[in-house]
Every structure is written in structure tokens, then in C-alpha cells.
Amino acid sequence: MTKVTLHQPDGRVDTLDVADGTSVMRAALTASIPGIVGECGGQAMCATCHVYVRDEYLDQLPDMSEDEDEMLDCTASPRDDHRSRLGCQITLSTALDGIEVDIPATQI
Ligand code: FES
């Protein structure tokens, strides 16, 4: 199991325990966390799973694919050049245990 903490713009904080191999997007949807839409089902084709990863976890993230990079130019909330990632492209595992992300104000 891996812990992921999601911070809402209004200050709400949710910490989830999820099975390794689950994406941040899927973990949020399964727990009915507001602010993550996941319209394309995790295919890196919609950018409605946009999250801002907190600085201390950036080094542990997998490299960004070209597709993810392109989709991050289409986010509804502004892209942060360092912290923006697609939640569907972050697969949780012990290496990322405790990761914290901020959910943008809007996804659509
Ligand atoms: Fe569509 Fe992540 S769910 S890009």
C-alpha cells in the first residue's frame, strides 16, 4: 500500500492508502475525491487529471512522456513548469509513498 495526500484549493486534505500500481487519478476517482475528472480514463488524452506535485516529491517521479508534456499545455488551470503532472501518469508505489499533490482550481 502507498499513501497519497491530495490537497484541495479550499484547504480540504484527503490522505488515501492505495494498492501499489494505482495511479493518482484512479485513486482519487475511487475515493470520490472532488477536483479530479479523468475524462479519458487514463490515456493521457484529456488533461482533466492535472495535479501540482509538491516540491519534495518531484525527484521521485517517473520521467514525463512526450504525450504527457503536450497534454499539460491544455490544462484548464495554469501549467506550472516544475510541478504540473497528469495524475493518470503517476503510478503509486513504495518509491512514492507519502506523495502529496495539490488539486487545481478547475479541470474543465
Ligand atoms: Fe485523461 Fe489523465 S485521465 S489525461
PDB file of C-alpha atoms and ligand atoms in Angstrom:
ATOM      1  CA  MET A   1       0.000   0.000   0.000  1.00  0.00           C
ATOM      2  CA  THR A   2       1.080   3.535  -0.731  1.00  0.00           C
ATOM      3  CA  LYS A   3      -0.109   6.756   0.859  1.00  0.00           C
ATOM      4  CA  VAL A   4      -1.100   9.711  -1.270  1.00  0.00           C
ATOM      5  CA  THR A   5      -2.338  13.027   0.071  1.00  0.00           C
ATOM      6  CA  LEU A   6      -4.484  15.328  -2.024  1.00  0.00           C
ATOM      7  CA  HIS A   7      -4.874  18.994  -1.097  1.00  0.00           C
ATOM      8  CA  GLN A   8      -7.902  20.933  -2.360  1.00  0.00           C
ATOM      9  CA  PRO A   9      -7.836  24.649  -3.178  1.00  0.00           C
ATOM     10  CA  ASP A  10     -10.299  25.219  -0.289  1.00  0.00           C
ATOM     11  CA  GLY A  11      -7.978  23.617   2.261  1.00  0.00           C
ATOM     12  CA  ARG A  12      -9.597  20.172   2.412  1.00  0.00           C
ATOM     13  CA  VAL A  13      -7.000  17.422   2.726  1.00  0.00           C
ATOM     14  CA  ASP A  14      -7.523  13.717   1.990  1.00  0.00           C
ATOM     15  CA  THR A  15      -4.940  11.003   2.610  1.00  0.00           C
ATOM     16  CA  LEU A  16      -5.580   7.697   0.878  1.00  0.00           C
ATOM     17  CA  ASP A  17      -3.991   4.268   1.250  1.00  0.00           C
ATOM     18  CA  VAL A  18      -3.967   2.631  -2.160  1.00  0.00           C
ATOM     19  CA  ALA A  19      -2.604  -0.516  -3.716  1.00  0.00           C
ATOM     20  CA  ASP A  20       0.747  -0.222  -5.490  1.00  0.00           C
ATOM     21  CA  GLY A  21       0.241   0.162  -9.205  1.00  0.00           C
ATOM     22  CA  THR A  22      -2.728   2.518  -8.819  1.00  0.00           C
ATOM     23  CA  SER A  23      -2.464   5.911 -10.495  1.00  0.00           C
ATOM     24  CA  VAL A  24      -3.100   9.139  -8.588  1.00  0.00           C
ATOM     25  CA  MET A  25      -6.068   9.753 -10.893  1.00  0.00           C
ATOM     26  CA  ARG A  26      -7.620   6.325 -10.259  1.00  0.00           C
ATOM     27  CA  ALA A  27      -7.029   6.586  -6.506  1.00  0.00           C
ATOM     28  CA  ALA A  28      -8.837   9.944  -6.421  1.00  0.00           C
ATOM     29  CA  LEU A  29     -11.780   8.740  -8.510  1.00  0.00           C
ATOM     30  CA  THR A  30     -12.203   5.552  -6.478  1.00  0.00           C
ATOM     31  CA  ALA A  31     -12.365   7.603  -3.279  1.00  0.00           C
ATOM     32  CA  SER A  32     -14.713  10.193  -4.877  1.00  0.00           C
ATOM     33  CA  ILE A  33     -12.237  12.990  -4.270  1.00  0.00           C
ATOM     34  CA  PRO A  34     -13.521  16.178  -5.903  1.00  0.00           C
ATOM     35  CA  GLY A  35     -11.434  18.022  -8.474  1.00  0.00           C
ATOM     36  CA  ILE A  36     -10.135  15.070 -10.498  1.00  0.00           C
ATOM     37  CA  VAL A  37     -12.225  14.220 -13.570  1.00  0.00           C
ATOM     38  CA  GLY A  38     -10.199  11.664 -15.520  1.00  0.00           C
ATOM     39  CA  GLU A  39     -12.346  12.010 -18.614  1.00  0.00           C
ATOM     40  CA  CYS A  40     -10.195   9.850 -20.925  1.00  0.00           C
ATOM     41  CA  GLY A  41      -9.794   7.050 -18.402  1.00  0.00           C
ATOM     42  CA  GLY A  42      -6.044   7.449 -18.048  1.00  0.00           C
ATOM     43  CA  GLN A  43      -4.874   7.611 -21.658  1.00  0.00           C
ATOM     44  CA  ALA A  44      -3.093  10.985 -21.321  1.00  0.00           C
ATOM     45  CA  MET A  45      -5.612  12.475 -23.729  1.00  0.00           C
ATOM     46  CA  CYS A  46      -7.721  14.912 -21.679  1.00  0.00           C
ATOM     47  CA  ALA A  47      -5.654  16.708 -19.001  1.00  0.00           C
ATOM     48  CA  THR A  48      -8.598  16.603 -16.559  1.00  0.00           C
ATOM     49  CA  CYS A  49      -6.463  14.762 -14.005  1.00  0.00           C
ATOM     50  CA  HIS A  50      -3.989  17.650 -13.704  1.00  0.00           C
ATOM     51  CA  VAL A  51      -2.212  17.904 -10.345  1.00  0.00           C
ATOM     52  CA  TYR A  52       0.594  20.005  -8.890  1.00  0.00           C
ATOM     53  CA  VAL A  53       3.120  17.719  -7.204  1.00  0.00           C
ATOM     54  CA  ARG A  54       4.691  19.170  -4.064  1.00  0.00           C
ATOM     55  CA  ASP A  55       8.374  20.005  -4.437  1.00  0.00           C
ATOM     56  CA  GLU A  56       9.759  17.357  -2.099  1.00  0.00           C
ATOM     57  CA  TYR A  57       8.393  14.525  -4.290  1.00  0.00           C
ATOM     58  CA  LEU A  58       9.428  15.809  -7.711  1.00  0.00           C
ATOM     59  CA  ASP A  59      12.709  13.867  -7.775  1.00  0.00           C
ATOM     60  CA  GLN A  60      10.938  10.522  -7.300  1.00  0.00           C
ATOM     61  CA  LEU A  61       8.532  10.960 -10.223  1.00  0.00           C
ATOM     62  CA  PRO A  62       8.830   8.952 -13.428  1.00  0.00           C
ATOM     63  CA  ASP A  63      10.056  10.892 -16.457  1.00  0.00           C
ATOM     64  CA  MET A  64       7.397  12.734 -18.401  1.00  0.00           C
ATOM     65  CA  SER A  65       6.451  11.297 -21.789  1.00  0.00           C
ATOM     66  CA  GLU A  66       6.045  13.487 -24.857  1.00  0.00           C
ATOM     67  CA  ASP A  67       2.272  12.853 -24.780  1.00  0.00           C
ATOM     68  CA  GLU A  68       2.001  13.982 -21.169  1.00  0.00           C
ATOM     69  CA  ASP A  69       4.088  17.063 -21.894  1.00  0.00           C
ATOM     70  CA  GLU A  70       1.805  18.027 -24.789  1.00  0.00           C
ATOM     71  CA  MET A  71      -1.380  17.459 -22.775  1.00  0.00           C
ATOM     72  CA  LEU A  72      -0.095  19.626 -19.956  1.00  0.00           C
ATOM     73  CA  ASP A  73      -0.216  22.552 -22.392  1.00  0.00           C
ATOM     74  CA  CYS A  74      -4.023  22.047 -22.483  1.00  0.00           C
ATOM     75  CA  THR A  75      -4.860  22.222 -18.771  1.00  0.00           C
ATOM     76  CA  ALA A  76      -7.791  24.358 -17.604  1.00  0.00           C
ATOM     77  CA  SER A  77      -5.768  25.763 -14.686  1.00  0.00           C
ATOM     78  CA  PRO A  78      -2.348  27.217 -15.464  1.00  0.00           C
ATOM     79  CA  ARG A  79       0.512  24.798 -16.018  1.00  0.00           C
ATOM     80  CA  ASP A  80       3.372  25.022 -13.541  1.00  0.00           C
ATOM     81  CA  ASP A  81       6.578  24.187 -15.404  1.00  0.00           C
ATOM     82  CA  HIS A  82       8.009  22.254 -12.468  1.00  0.00           C
ATOM     83  CA  ARG A  83       5.054  20.867 -10.545  1.00  0.00           C
ATOM     84  CA  SER A  84       2.331  20.067 -13.103  1.00  0.00           C
ATOM     85  CA  ARG A  85       1.760  16.427 -13.972  1.00  0.00           C
ATOM     86  CA  LEU A  86      -1.114  14.264 -15.158  1.00  0.00           C
ATOM     87  CA  GLY A  87      -2.436  12.216 -12.258  1.00  0.00           C
ATOM     88  CA  CYS A  88      -3.068   9.276 -14.559  1.00  0.00           C
ATOM     89  CA  GLN A  89       0.627   9.118 -15.415  1.00  0.00           C
ATOM     90  CA  ILE A  90       1.823   8.900 -11.812  1.00  0.00           C
ATOM     91  CA  THR A  91       1.730   5.273 -10.739  1.00  0.00           C
ATOM     92  CA  LEU A  92       1.905   4.899  -6.986  1.00  0.00           C
ATOM     93  CA  SER A  93       4.472   2.586  -5.457  1.00  0.00           C
ATOM     94  CA  THR A  94       6.629   2.418  -2.342  1.00  0.00           C
ATOM     95  CA  ALA A  95       9.102   4.783  -4.047  1.00  0.00           C
ATOM     96  CA  LEU A  96       6.379   7.447  -3.981  1.00  0.00           C
ATOM     97  CA  ASP A  97       4.932   6.578  -0.574  1.00  0.00           C
ATOM     98  CA  GLY A  98       3.633   9.711   1.113  1.00  0.00           C
ATOM     99  CA  ILE A  99       3.460  11.791  -2.063  1.00  0.00           C
ATOM    100  CA  GLU A 100       1.415  14.979  -1.772  1.00  0.00           C
ATOM    101  CA  VAL A 101      -0.272  16.790  -4.625  1.00  0.00           C
ATOM    102  CA  ASP A 102      -2.362  19.925  -4.939  1.00  0.00           C
ATOM    103  CA  ILE A 103      -5.542  19.770  -6.997  1.00  0.00           C
ATOM    104  CA  PRO A 104      -6.044  22.737  -9.336  1.00  0.00           C
ATOM    105  CA  ALA A 105      -8.996  25.127  -9.005  1.00  0.00           C
ATOM    106  CA  THR A 106     -10.576  23.742 -12.181  1.00  0.00           C
ATOM    107  CA  GLN A 107     -10.076  20.870 -14.635  1.00  0.00           C
ATOM    108  CA  ILE A 108     -12.540  21.906 -17.348  1.00  0.00           C
TER     109      ILE A 108
HETATM  110 FE1  FES B   1      -7.149  11.887 -19.150  1.00  0.00          FE
HETATM  111 FE2  FES B   1      -5.266  11.691 -17.286  1.00  0.00          FE
HETATM  112  S1  FES B   1      -7.256  10.889 -17.238  1.00  0.00           S
HETATM  113  S2  FES B   1      -5.148  12.709 -19.187  1.00  0.00           S
END
